Amino acid sequence: MNLADIINPNNLVYEKPKLLTENTMHYCPGCSHGVVHKLLAEVILDLDIQEKTIGVSPVGCAVFAYNYIEIDWQEAAHGRAPAVATGIARCNPDKVVFTYQGDGDLASIGAAEILHACNRGENIVVIFVNNGIYGMTGGQMAPTTLIGQVTATTPNGRDAGRNGYPLKITELIAQLPGTSYVTRQSVHTPASIRKCKKAISKAFQAAIDKKGTSFVEVVSTCNMNWKLSPVKANEWMVDNMFPFYQPGDLKDSTKTDPASYTPLKN
Amino acid sequence: MAKVIGAVVVDNEECKGCGLCVVACPQDALSQNKQVNGRGYHYSFMKNPQACIGCSNCATVCPDSCIVVYRVKINEVRTEPVLVS
Ligand SMILES: Cc1ncc(C[n+]2csc(CCOP(=O)(O)OP(=O)(O)O)c2C)c(N)n1
Ligand code: SF4
Ligand code: SF4
Ligand code: SF4
Ligand SMILES: [Mg+2]
């Protein structure tokens, strides 16, 4: 059998999801953002909710996310995506609303917005891409930067005495009664990508079912500012990020109605 | 016994030469081209097309969604005679 016989539409098993636009992504080669975008496109297609999904894009490298996934979008000011999403979700209860945020956006300047949106149990999905650094602005320390990690603003490595401690904001968020599903995933191997897709799908289903806030952290790489090749960046992430940001579900009450609070019935 | 044969098509111009597909391939079927594409990237290609089993691992990890995967199942030709009663 020759190649021409195999390369035939009848034998197609994987192609670019139809919800991704023809635009070439502006991300650096090997950036995790591209994989997360692809999973979002696949999940939205699988759930057949493209006509009613509204994304809120952040300030950070993913600021142009709206150029890549063919749904409705709103760009928010730095860190304010959860507040913007709150307004959209409350005014449009028939829509499925999600924010897409980096760790600088979500855990630093937008820490108040995310904590209160999650504590209110807004019916939104939060996609949190944690690459431990401010990617867009040239690799400054983020709240999530690990102890000892070298960044543009911690040239000798993050020092707890001077720079404080890395923030496990996902663990904080899992404590809040407004959240129903809180998970930490990654997209560095085929298996982890398939698992992450299931998690994103579950999070969107929870929003459709009005279960309150669902939160998916994706431990990610910023190979450009980590100054590593994409392959080495994934290895560095596994060796250094995973021991601190351990992948897995932190909370799942999507099946049971949490008795301790009343989610917004909007 | 059924056997699977795969093939991938890389969009040479969209590929950013990140190399993630190369390490994700369990069959060592892919490699980065010594030549560069229009944007200066060492795009990925099938260096060993016979090895591909169409598992989609390469396409799954590609951040720029530039790999399309095909797979066919073929029945291996029976060599031993079949007894008919
Ligand atoms: C109000 C305001 N303050 C600061 C900035 C500068 N700024 C742009 S992106 C960014 C951080 C981005 O980091 P992150 O959210 O982790 O996203 P990444 O690029 O790593 O995906 C900062 C501080 C800004 N644009 N607006
Ligand atoms: S700077 Fe980092 S986060 Fe931004 S596109 Fe490049 S690799 Fe991705
Ligand atoms: S489909 Fe699987 S075997 Fe074929 S090139 Fe891709 S990763 Fe390798
Ligand atoms: S993963 Fe995609 S962008 Fe990276 S080298 Fe392979 S085909 Fe090119
Ligand atoms: Mg970041």
GROMACS .gro file of C-alpha atoms and ligand atoms in nm:
model
  402
    1MET     CA    1   0.000   0.000   0.000
    2ASN     CA    2   0.149   0.335  -0.095
    3LEU     CA    3   0.111   0.674   0.071
    4ALA     CA    4  -0.144   0.798  -0.180
    5ASP     CA    5  -0.379   0.516  -0.081
    6ILE     CA    6  -0.350   0.599   0.287
    7ILE     CA    7  -0.381   0.977   0.251
    8ASN     CA    8  -0.747   0.972   0.161
    9PRO     CA    9  -1.039   1.150   0.333
   10ASN     CA   10  -1.192   0.811   0.420
   11ASN     CA   11  -0.891   0.728   0.634
   12LEU     CA   12  -0.877   1.061   0.820
   13VAL     CA   13  -0.830   1.018   1.197
   14TYR     CA   14  -0.707   1.360   1.311
   15GLU     CA   15  -0.721   1.710   1.171
   16LYS     CA   16  -0.719   2.068   1.296
   17PRO     CA   17  -1.052   2.133   1.473
   18LYS     CA   18  -1.293   2.320   1.247
   19LEU     CA   19  -1.355   2.587   1.511
   20LEU     CA   20  -0.995   2.712   1.486
   21THR     CA   21  -0.959   2.994   1.235
   22GLU     CA   22  -0.710   3.003   0.950
   23ASN     CA   23  -0.503   3.265   1.134
   24THR     CA   24  -0.151   3.162   1.224
   25MET     CA   25  -0.115   3.184   1.601
   26HIS     CA   26   0.129   3.450   1.718
   27TYR     CA   27   0.263   3.225   1.995
   28CYS     CA   28   0.627   3.118   2.008
   29PRO     CA   29   0.704   2.773   1.866
   30GLY     CA   30   0.599   2.503   2.115
   31CYS     CA   31   0.397   2.735   2.343
   32SER     CA   32   0.136   2.559   2.560
   33HIS     CA   33  -0.124   2.825   2.476
   34GLY     CA   34  -0.167   2.675   2.126
   35VAL     CA   35  -0.251   2.331   2.267
   36VAL     CA   36  -0.500   2.474   2.517
   37HIS     CA   37  -0.670   2.674   2.238
   38LYS     CA   38  -0.700   2.357   2.033
   39LEU     CA   39  -0.860   2.168   2.322
   40LEU     CA   40  -1.108   2.449   2.379
   41ALA     CA   41  -1.204   2.442   2.010
   42GLU     CA   42  -1.250   2.064   2.025
   43VAL     CA   43  -1.458   2.071   2.343
   44ILE     CA   44  -1.684   2.353   2.221
   45LEU     CA   45  -1.742   2.159   1.897
   46ASP     CA   46  -1.802   1.830   2.078
   47LEU     CA   47  -2.059   1.991   2.309
   48ASP     CA   48  -2.209   2.173   2.008
   49ILE     CA   49  -2.218   2.505   2.195
   50GLN     CA   50  -2.028   2.726   1.949
   51GLU     CA   51  -2.333   2.948   1.894
   52LYS     CA   52  -2.377   3.019   2.265
   53THR     CA   53  -2.022   3.028   2.397
   54ILE     CA   54  -1.863   3.361   2.490
   55GLY     CA   55  -1.495   3.375   2.580
   56VAL     CA   56  -1.328   3.652   2.775
   57SER     CA   57  -0.964   3.693   2.680
   58PRO     CA   58  -0.696   3.830   2.913
   59VAL     CA   59  -0.403   4.063   2.899
   60GLY     CA   60  -0.097   3.846   2.851
   61CYS     CA   61   0.024   3.639   2.559
   62ALA     CA   62  -0.331   3.509   2.506
   63VAL     CA   63  -0.466   3.861   2.452
   64PHE     CA   64  -0.542   3.773   2.089
   65ALA     CA   65  -0.718   3.445   2.167
   66TYR     CA   66  -1.024   3.590   1.992
   67ASN     CA   67  -0.840   3.568   1.661
   68TYR     CA   68  -0.814   3.191   1.680
   69ILE     CA   69  -1.140   3.034   1.800
   70GLU     CA   70  -1.453   3.105   1.599
   71ILE     CA   71  -1.689   3.203   1.882
   72ASP     CA   72  -1.796   3.532   2.041
   73TRP     CA   73  -1.532   3.701   2.255
   74GLN     CA   74  -1.483   4.000   2.478
   75GLU     CA   75  -1.136   4.128   2.566
   76ALA     CA   76  -1.102   4.236   2.930
   77ALA     CA   77  -0.862   4.471   3.106
   78HIS     CA   78  -0.570   4.302   3.285
   79GLY     CA   79  -0.702   4.058   3.548
   80ARG     CA   80  -1.063   4.168   3.509
   81ALA     CA   81  -1.186   3.879   3.297
   82PRO     CA   82  -1.382   3.717   3.584
   83ALA     CA   83  -1.567   4.045   3.650
   84VAL     CA   84  -1.645   4.090   3.280
   85ALA     CA   85  -1.754   3.726   3.256
   86THR     CA   86  -1.979   3.777   3.559
   87GLY     CA   87  -2.163   4.056   3.381
   88ILE     CA   88  -2.194   3.860   3.056
   89ALA     CA   89  -2.312   3.542   3.230
   90ARG     CA   90  -2.569   3.720   3.448
   91CYS     CA   91  -2.715   3.917   3.155
   92ASN     CA   92  -2.714   3.613   2.925
   93PRO     CA   93  -2.810   3.310   3.133
   94ASP     CA   94  -2.855   3.103   2.817
   95LYS     CA   95  -2.489   3.150   2.718
   96VAL     CA   96  -2.184   2.951   2.821
   97VAL     CA   97  -1.918   3.193   2.943
   98PHE     CA   98  -1.552   3.125   3.011
   99THR     CA   99  -1.242   3.326   3.094
  100TYR     CA  100  -0.896   3.244   2.961
  101GLN     CA  101  -0.623   3.379   3.186
  102GLY     CA  102  -0.250   3.357   3.251
  103ASP     CA  103  -0.095   3.338   3.595
  104GLY     CA  104   0.006   3.703   3.603
  105ASP     CA  105  -0.342   3.803   3.492
  106LEU     CA  106  -0.527   3.571   3.730
  107ALA     CA  107  -0.305   3.537   4.037
  108SER     CA  108  -0.146   3.882   4.050
  109ILE     CA  109  -0.333   4.187   3.923
  110GLY     CA  110  -0.662   3.996   3.901
  111ALA     CA  111  -0.642   3.806   4.231
  112ALA     CA  112  -0.938   3.992   4.381
  113GLU     CA  113  -1.158   3.943   4.075
  114ILE     CA  114  -1.098   3.569   4.049
  115LEU     CA  115  -1.141   3.499   4.421
  116HIS     CA  116  -1.468   3.689   4.443
  117ALA     CA  117  -1.612   3.550   4.119
  118CYS     CA  118  -1.534   3.198   4.240
  119ASN     CA  119  -1.667   3.273   4.587
  120ARG     CA  120  -1.991   3.405   4.439
  121GLY     CA  121  -2.016   3.085   4.241
  122GLU     CA  122  -2.065   3.258   3.908
  123ASN     CA  123  -2.166   3.013   3.637
  124ILE     CA  124  -1.848   3.050   3.441
  125VAL     CA  125  -1.555   2.832   3.337
  126VAL     CA  126  -1.206   2.957   3.416
  127ILE     CA  127  -0.915   2.834   3.206
  128PHE     CA  128  -0.598   2.923   3.395
  129VAL     CA  129  -0.271   2.883   3.202
  130ASN     CA  130   0.002   2.875   3.466
  131ASN     CA  131   0.347   2.904   3.312
  132GLY     CA  132   0.501   3.054   3.625
  133ILE     CA  133   0.604   3.380   3.460
  134TYR     CA  134   0.485   3.697   3.287
  135GLY     CA  135   0.531   3.570   2.932
  136MET     CA  136   0.409   3.862   2.727
  137THR     CA  137   0.613   4.134   2.892
  138GLY     CA  138   0.947   3.954   2.876
  139GLY     CA  139   0.962   3.704   3.159
  140GLN     CA  140   0.925   3.888   3.489
  141MET     CA  141   0.847   3.703   3.814
  142ALA     CA  142   0.483   3.607   3.865
  143PRO     CA  143   0.315   3.512   4.195
  144THR     CA  144   0.343   3.152   4.073
  145THR     CA  145   0.720   3.164   4.005
  146LEU     CA  146   0.893   2.886   4.198
  147ILE     CA  147   1.150   2.944   4.471
  148GLY     CA  148   1.489   2.959   4.302
  149GLN     CA  149   1.342   3.016   3.955
  150VAL     CA  150   1.538   3.266   3.749
  151THR     CA  151   1.332   3.537   3.580
  152ALA     CA  152   1.408   3.884   3.444
  153THR     CA  153   1.324   4.035   3.785
  154THR     CA  154   1.475   3.752   3.994
  155PRO     CA  155   1.812   3.711   3.820
  156ASN     CA  156   1.950   3.513   4.114
  157GLY     CA  157   1.637   3.303   4.147
  158ARG     CA  158   1.323   3.379   4.347
  159ASP     CA  159   1.410   3.425   4.711
  160ALA     CA  160   1.128   3.387   4.965
  161GLY     CA  161   1.277   3.649   5.197
  162ARG     CA  162   1.285   3.912   4.925
  163ASN     CA  163   1.010   3.803   4.686
  164GLY     CA  164   0.763   3.610   4.900
  165TYR     CA  165   0.634   3.260   4.834
  166PRO     CA  166   0.482   3.106   4.520
  167LEU     CA  167   0.104   3.120   4.536
  168LYS     CA  168  -0.103   2.805   4.499
  169ILE     CA  169  -0.411   3.000   4.403
  170THR     CA  170  -0.590   2.691   4.274
  171GLU     CA  171  -0.573   2.540   4.623
  172LEU     CA  172  -0.727   2.862   4.762
  173ILE     CA  173  -1.001   2.854   4.502
  174ALA     CA  174  -1.085   2.491   4.576
  175GLN     CA  175  -1.177   2.602   4.932
  176LEU     CA  176  -1.446   2.836   4.808
  177PRO     CA  177  -1.803   2.703   4.823
  178GLY     CA  178  -1.890   2.870   4.493
  179THR     CA  179  -1.666   2.636   4.295
  180SER     CA  180  -1.792   2.295   4.190
  181TYR     CA  181  -1.504   2.153   3.989
  182VAL     CA  182  -1.142   2.252   4.042
  183THR     CA  183  -0.867   2.063   3.867
  184ARG     CA  184  -0.502   2.092   3.769
  185GLN     CA  185  -0.397   1.954   3.432
  186SER     CA  186  -0.113   1.978   3.181
  187VAL     CA  187  -0.066   1.951   2.804
  188HIS     CA  188   0.287   1.815   2.762
  189THR     CA  189   0.218   1.458   2.641
  190PRO     CA  190  -0.054   1.298   2.426
  191ALA     CA  191  -0.199   1.130   2.738
  192SER     CA  192  -0.203   1.447   2.949
  193ILE     CA  193  -0.359   1.640   2.660
  194ARG     CA  194  -0.641   1.386   2.627
  195LYS     CA  195  -0.695   1.402   3.003
  196CYS     CA  196  -0.696   1.782   2.998
  197LYS     CA  197  -0.956   1.777   2.722
  198LYS     CA  198  -1.184   1.562   2.940
  199ALA     CA  199  -1.137   1.807   3.228
  200ILE     CA  200  -1.221   2.109   3.010
  201SER     CA  201  -1.526   1.927   2.879
  202LYS     CA  202  -1.641   1.848   3.232
  203ALA     CA  203  -1.590   2.212   3.332
  204PHE     CA  204  -1.803   2.335   3.041
  205GLN     CA  205  -2.072   2.079   3.122
  206ALA     CA  206  -2.077   2.208   3.482
  207ALA     CA  207  -2.132   2.562   3.351
  208ILE     CA  208  -2.412   2.443   3.122
  209ASP     CA  209  -2.569   2.267   3.422
  210LYS     CA  210  -2.538   2.586   3.633
  211LYS     CA  211  -2.320   2.422   3.895
  212GLY     CA  212  -2.130   2.737   3.985
  213THR     CA  213  -1.770   2.811   3.891
  214SER     CA  214  -1.550   2.545   3.737
  215PHE     CA  215  -1.178   2.604   3.730
  216VAL     CA  216  -0.916   2.431   3.516
  217GLU     CA  217  -0.552   2.515   3.580
  218VAL     CA  218  -0.318   2.401   3.304
  219VAL     CA  219   0.041   2.384   3.427
  220SER     CA  220   0.220   2.514   3.121
  221THR     CA  221   0.552   2.618   2.974
  222CYS     CA  222   0.688   2.948   2.849
  223ASN     CA  223   0.991   2.810   2.672
  224MET     CA  224   1.082   3.155   2.536
  225ASN     CA  225   1.123   3.320   2.876
  226TRP     CA  226   1.243   3.007   3.051
  227LYS     CA  227   1.515   3.014   2.783
  228LEU     CA  228   1.478   2.646   2.702
  229SER     CA  229   1.379   2.455   2.389
  230PRO     CA  230   1.010   2.350   2.383
  231VAL     CA  231   1.109   1.988   2.455
  232LYS     CA  232   1.342   2.086   2.742
  233ALA     CA  233   1.079   2.324   2.880
  234ASN     CA  234   0.834   2.034   2.914
  235GLU     CA  235   1.100   1.835   3.098
  236TRP     CA  236   1.174   2.129   3.327
  237MET     CA  237   0.803   2.163   3.399
  238VAL     CA  238   0.771   1.797   3.495
  239ASP     CA  239   1.081   1.809   3.717
  240ASN     CA  240   1.019   2.144   3.884
  241MET     CA  241   0.655   2.254   3.851
  242PHE     CA  242   0.480   1.920   3.910
  243PRO     CA  243   0.624   1.857   4.259
  244PHE     CA  244   0.478   2.194   4.369
  245TYR     CA  245   0.177   2.222   4.137
  246GLN     CA  246   0.063   1.860   4.151
  247PRO     CA  247  -0.168   1.759   3.868
  248GLY     CA  248  -0.507   1.611   3.954
  249ASP     CA  249  -0.857   1.705   4.067
  250LEU     CA  250  -0.871   1.927   4.376
  251LYS     CA  251  -1.247   1.924   4.403
  252ASP     CA  252  -1.537   1.766   4.222
  253SER     CA  253  -1.890   1.825   4.341
  254THR     CA  254  -2.045   1.835   3.995
  255LYS     CA  255  -2.249   1.523   4.068
  256THR     CA  256  -2.376   1.619   4.411
  257ASP     CA  257  -2.544   1.950   4.482
  258PRO     CA  258  -2.324   2.114   4.745
  259ALA     CA  259  -2.553   2.157   5.044
  260SER     CA  260  -2.338   2.424   5.201
  261TYR     CA  261  -2.432   2.694   4.952
  262THR     CA  262  -2.689   2.789   4.692
  263PRO     CA  263  -2.535   2.832   4.349
  264LEU     CA  264  -2.669   3.118   4.143
  265LYS     CA  265  -2.975   3.000   3.953
  266ASN     CA  266  -2.946   3.246   3.669
  267MET     CA  267  -0.470  -1.039   1.189
  268ALA     CA  268  -0.546  -0.676   1.108
  269LYS     CA  269  -0.254  -0.438   1.089
  270VAL     CA  270  -0.268  -0.059   1.092
  271ILE     CA  271  -0.073   0.166   0.863
  272GLY     CA  272  -0.066   0.539   0.912
  273ALA     CA  273   0.052   0.849   0.736
  274VAL     CA  274   0.074   1.213   0.836
  275VAL     CA  275   0.070   1.531   0.633
  276VAL     CA  276   0.249   1.830   0.784
  277ASP     CA  277   0.155   2.180   0.675
  278ASN     CA  278   0.513   2.284   0.596
  279GLU     CA  279   0.442   2.655   0.602
  280GLU     CA  280   0.239   2.652   0.926
  281CYS     CA  281   0.491   2.434   1.112
  282LYS     CA  282   0.705   2.630   1.359
  283GLY     CA  283   0.966   2.357   1.397
  284CYS     CA  284   0.914   2.325   1.772
  285GLY     CA  285   1.007   1.957   1.769
  286LEU     CA  286   0.731   1.848   2.008
  287CYS     CA  287   0.581   1.607   1.752
  288VAL     CA  288   0.918   1.442   1.697
  289VAL     CA  289   0.952   1.337   2.062
  290ALA     CA  290   0.582   1.246   2.090
  291CYS     CA  291   0.604   0.986   1.811
  292PRO     CA  292   0.634   0.633   1.954
  293GLN     CA  293   0.760   0.503   1.619
  294ASP     CA  294   1.040   0.753   1.555
  295ALA     CA  295   0.873   0.830   1.224
  296LEU     CA  296   0.926   1.207   1.229
  297SER     CA  297   1.220   1.440   1.214
  298GLN     CA  298   1.286   1.809   1.160
  299ASN     CA  299   1.393   1.905   0.812
  300LYS     CA  300   1.741   2.047   0.764
  301GLN     CA  301   1.580   2.296   0.528
  302VAL     CA  302   1.367   2.578   0.661
  303ASN     CA  303   1.024   2.695   0.550
  304GLY     CA  304   0.930   3.047   0.442
  305ARG     CA  305   0.937   3.167   0.801
  306GLY     CA  306   1.273   3.014   0.882
  307TYR     CA  307   1.152   2.711   1.077
  308HIS     CA  308   1.292   2.357   1.046
  309TYR     CA  309   0.958   2.200   0.962
  310SER     CA  310   0.870   1.846   1.060
  311PHE     CA  311   0.852   1.563   0.805
  312MET     CA  312   0.814   1.185   0.788
  313LYS     CA  313   1.170   1.058   0.778
  314ASN     CA  314   1.048   0.701   0.816
  315PRO     CA  315   0.701   0.677   0.657
  316GLN     CA  316   0.678   0.298   0.689
  317ALA     CA  317   0.696   0.324   1.067
  318CYS     CA  318   0.384   0.535   1.112
  319ILE     CA  319   0.087   0.362   1.281
  320GLY     CA  320  -0.150   0.659   1.263
  321CYS     CA  321  -0.174   0.697   1.643
  322SER     CA  322  -0.219   1.078   1.620
  323ASN     CA  323   0.022   1.150   1.906
  324CYS     CA  324   0.218   1.395   1.692
  325ALA     CA  325  -0.091   1.586   1.585
  326THR     CA  326  -0.230   1.589   1.940
  327VAL     CA  327   0.076   1.765   2.082
  328CYS     CA  328   0.119   2.011   1.793
  329PRO     CA  329   0.040   2.359   1.932
  330ASP     CA  330  -0.019   2.491   1.582
  331SER     CA  331  -0.248   2.212   1.464
  332CYS     CA  332  -0.046   2.157   1.148
  333ILE     CA  333  -0.051   1.778   1.129
  334VAL     CA  334  -0.328   1.574   0.965
  335VAL     CA  335  -0.329   1.200   1.036
  336TYR     CA  336  -0.461   0.912   0.825
  337ARG     CA  337  -0.488   0.546   0.918
  338VAL     CA  338  -0.595   0.229   0.741
  339LYS     CA  339  -0.649  -0.123   0.864
  340ILE     CA  340  -0.534  -0.396   0.633
  341ASN     CA  341  -0.573  -0.772   0.668
  342GLU     CA  342  -0.244  -0.952   0.640
  343VAL     CA  343  -0.235  -1.194   0.349
  344ARG     CA  344  -0.274  -1.551   0.464
  345THR     CA  345   0.019  -1.762   0.356
  346GLU     CA  346  -0.071  -2.104   0.495
  347PRO     CA  347  -0.334  -2.308   0.310
  348VAL     CA  348  -0.684  -2.301   0.455
  349LEU     CA  349  -0.852  -2.637   0.512
  350VAL     CA  350  -1.201  -2.661   0.373
  351SER     CA  351  -1.405  -2.959   0.486
  352LIG     C1  352  -0.298   4.742   3.398
  352LIG     C2  353  -0.181   4.674   3.336
  352LIG     N1  354  -0.072   4.646   3.412
  352LIG     C3  355   0.034   4.583   3.357
  352LIG     C4  356   0.033   4.547   3.226
  352LIG     C5  357   0.155   4.480   3.166
  352LIG     N2  358   0.134   4.338   3.145
  352LIG     C6  359   0.094   4.292   3.025
  352LIG     S1  360   0.082   4.125   3.021
  352LIG     C7  361   0.134   4.115   3.182
  352LIG     C8  362   0.150   3.982   3.252
  352LIG     C9  363   0.117   3.863   3.166
  352LIG     O1  364   0.150   3.746   3.231
  352LIG     P1  365   0.050   3.623   3.235
  352LIG     O2  366  -0.084   3.664   3.278
  352LIG     O3  367   0.116   3.516   3.319
  352LIG     O4  368   0.036   3.578   3.083
  352LIG     P2  369   0.137   3.501   2.988
  352LIG     O5  370   0.187   3.604   2.892
  352LIG     O6  371   0.246   3.441   3.072
  352LIG     O7  372   0.053   3.397   2.922
  352LIG    C10  373   0.159   4.240   3.236
  352LIG    C11  374   0.207   4.262   3.372
  352LIG    C12  375  -0.082   4.578   3.149
  352LIG     N3  376  -0.090   4.545   3.020
  352LIG     N4  377  -0.187   4.641   3.206
  353SF4     S1  378   0.637   3.439   2.556
  353SF4    FE1  379   0.597   3.242   2.655
  353SF4     S2  380   0.374   3.234   2.693
  353SF4    FE2  381   0.417   3.397   2.541
  353SF4     S3  382   0.391   3.298   2.341
  353SF4    FE3  383   0.609   3.287   2.393
  353SF4     S4  384   0.633   3.088   2.497
  353SF4    FE4  385   0.413   3.135   2.494
  354SF4     S1  386   0.065   0.931   1.376
  354SF4    FE1  387   0.176   0.835   1.548
  354SF4     S2  388   0.323   0.697   1.450
  354SF4    FE2  389   0.250   0.836   1.288
  354SF4     S3  390   0.401   1.002   1.287
  354SF4    FE3  391   0.235   1.066   1.424
  354SF4     S4  392   0.302   1.002   1.627
  354SF4    FE4  393   0.430   0.892   1.479
  355SF4     S1  394   0.458   1.999   1.673
  355SF4    FE1  395   0.366   2.108   1.500
  355SF4     S2  396   0.474   2.304   1.490
  355SF4    FE2  397   0.595   2.169   1.621
  355SF4     S3  398   0.745   2.077   1.479
  355SF4    FE3  399   0.572   1.938   1.490
  355SF4     S4  400   0.438   1.996   1.320
  355SF4    FE4  401   0.581   2.165   1.353
  356MG      MG  402   0.222   3.352   3.262
   0.00000   0.00000   0.00000
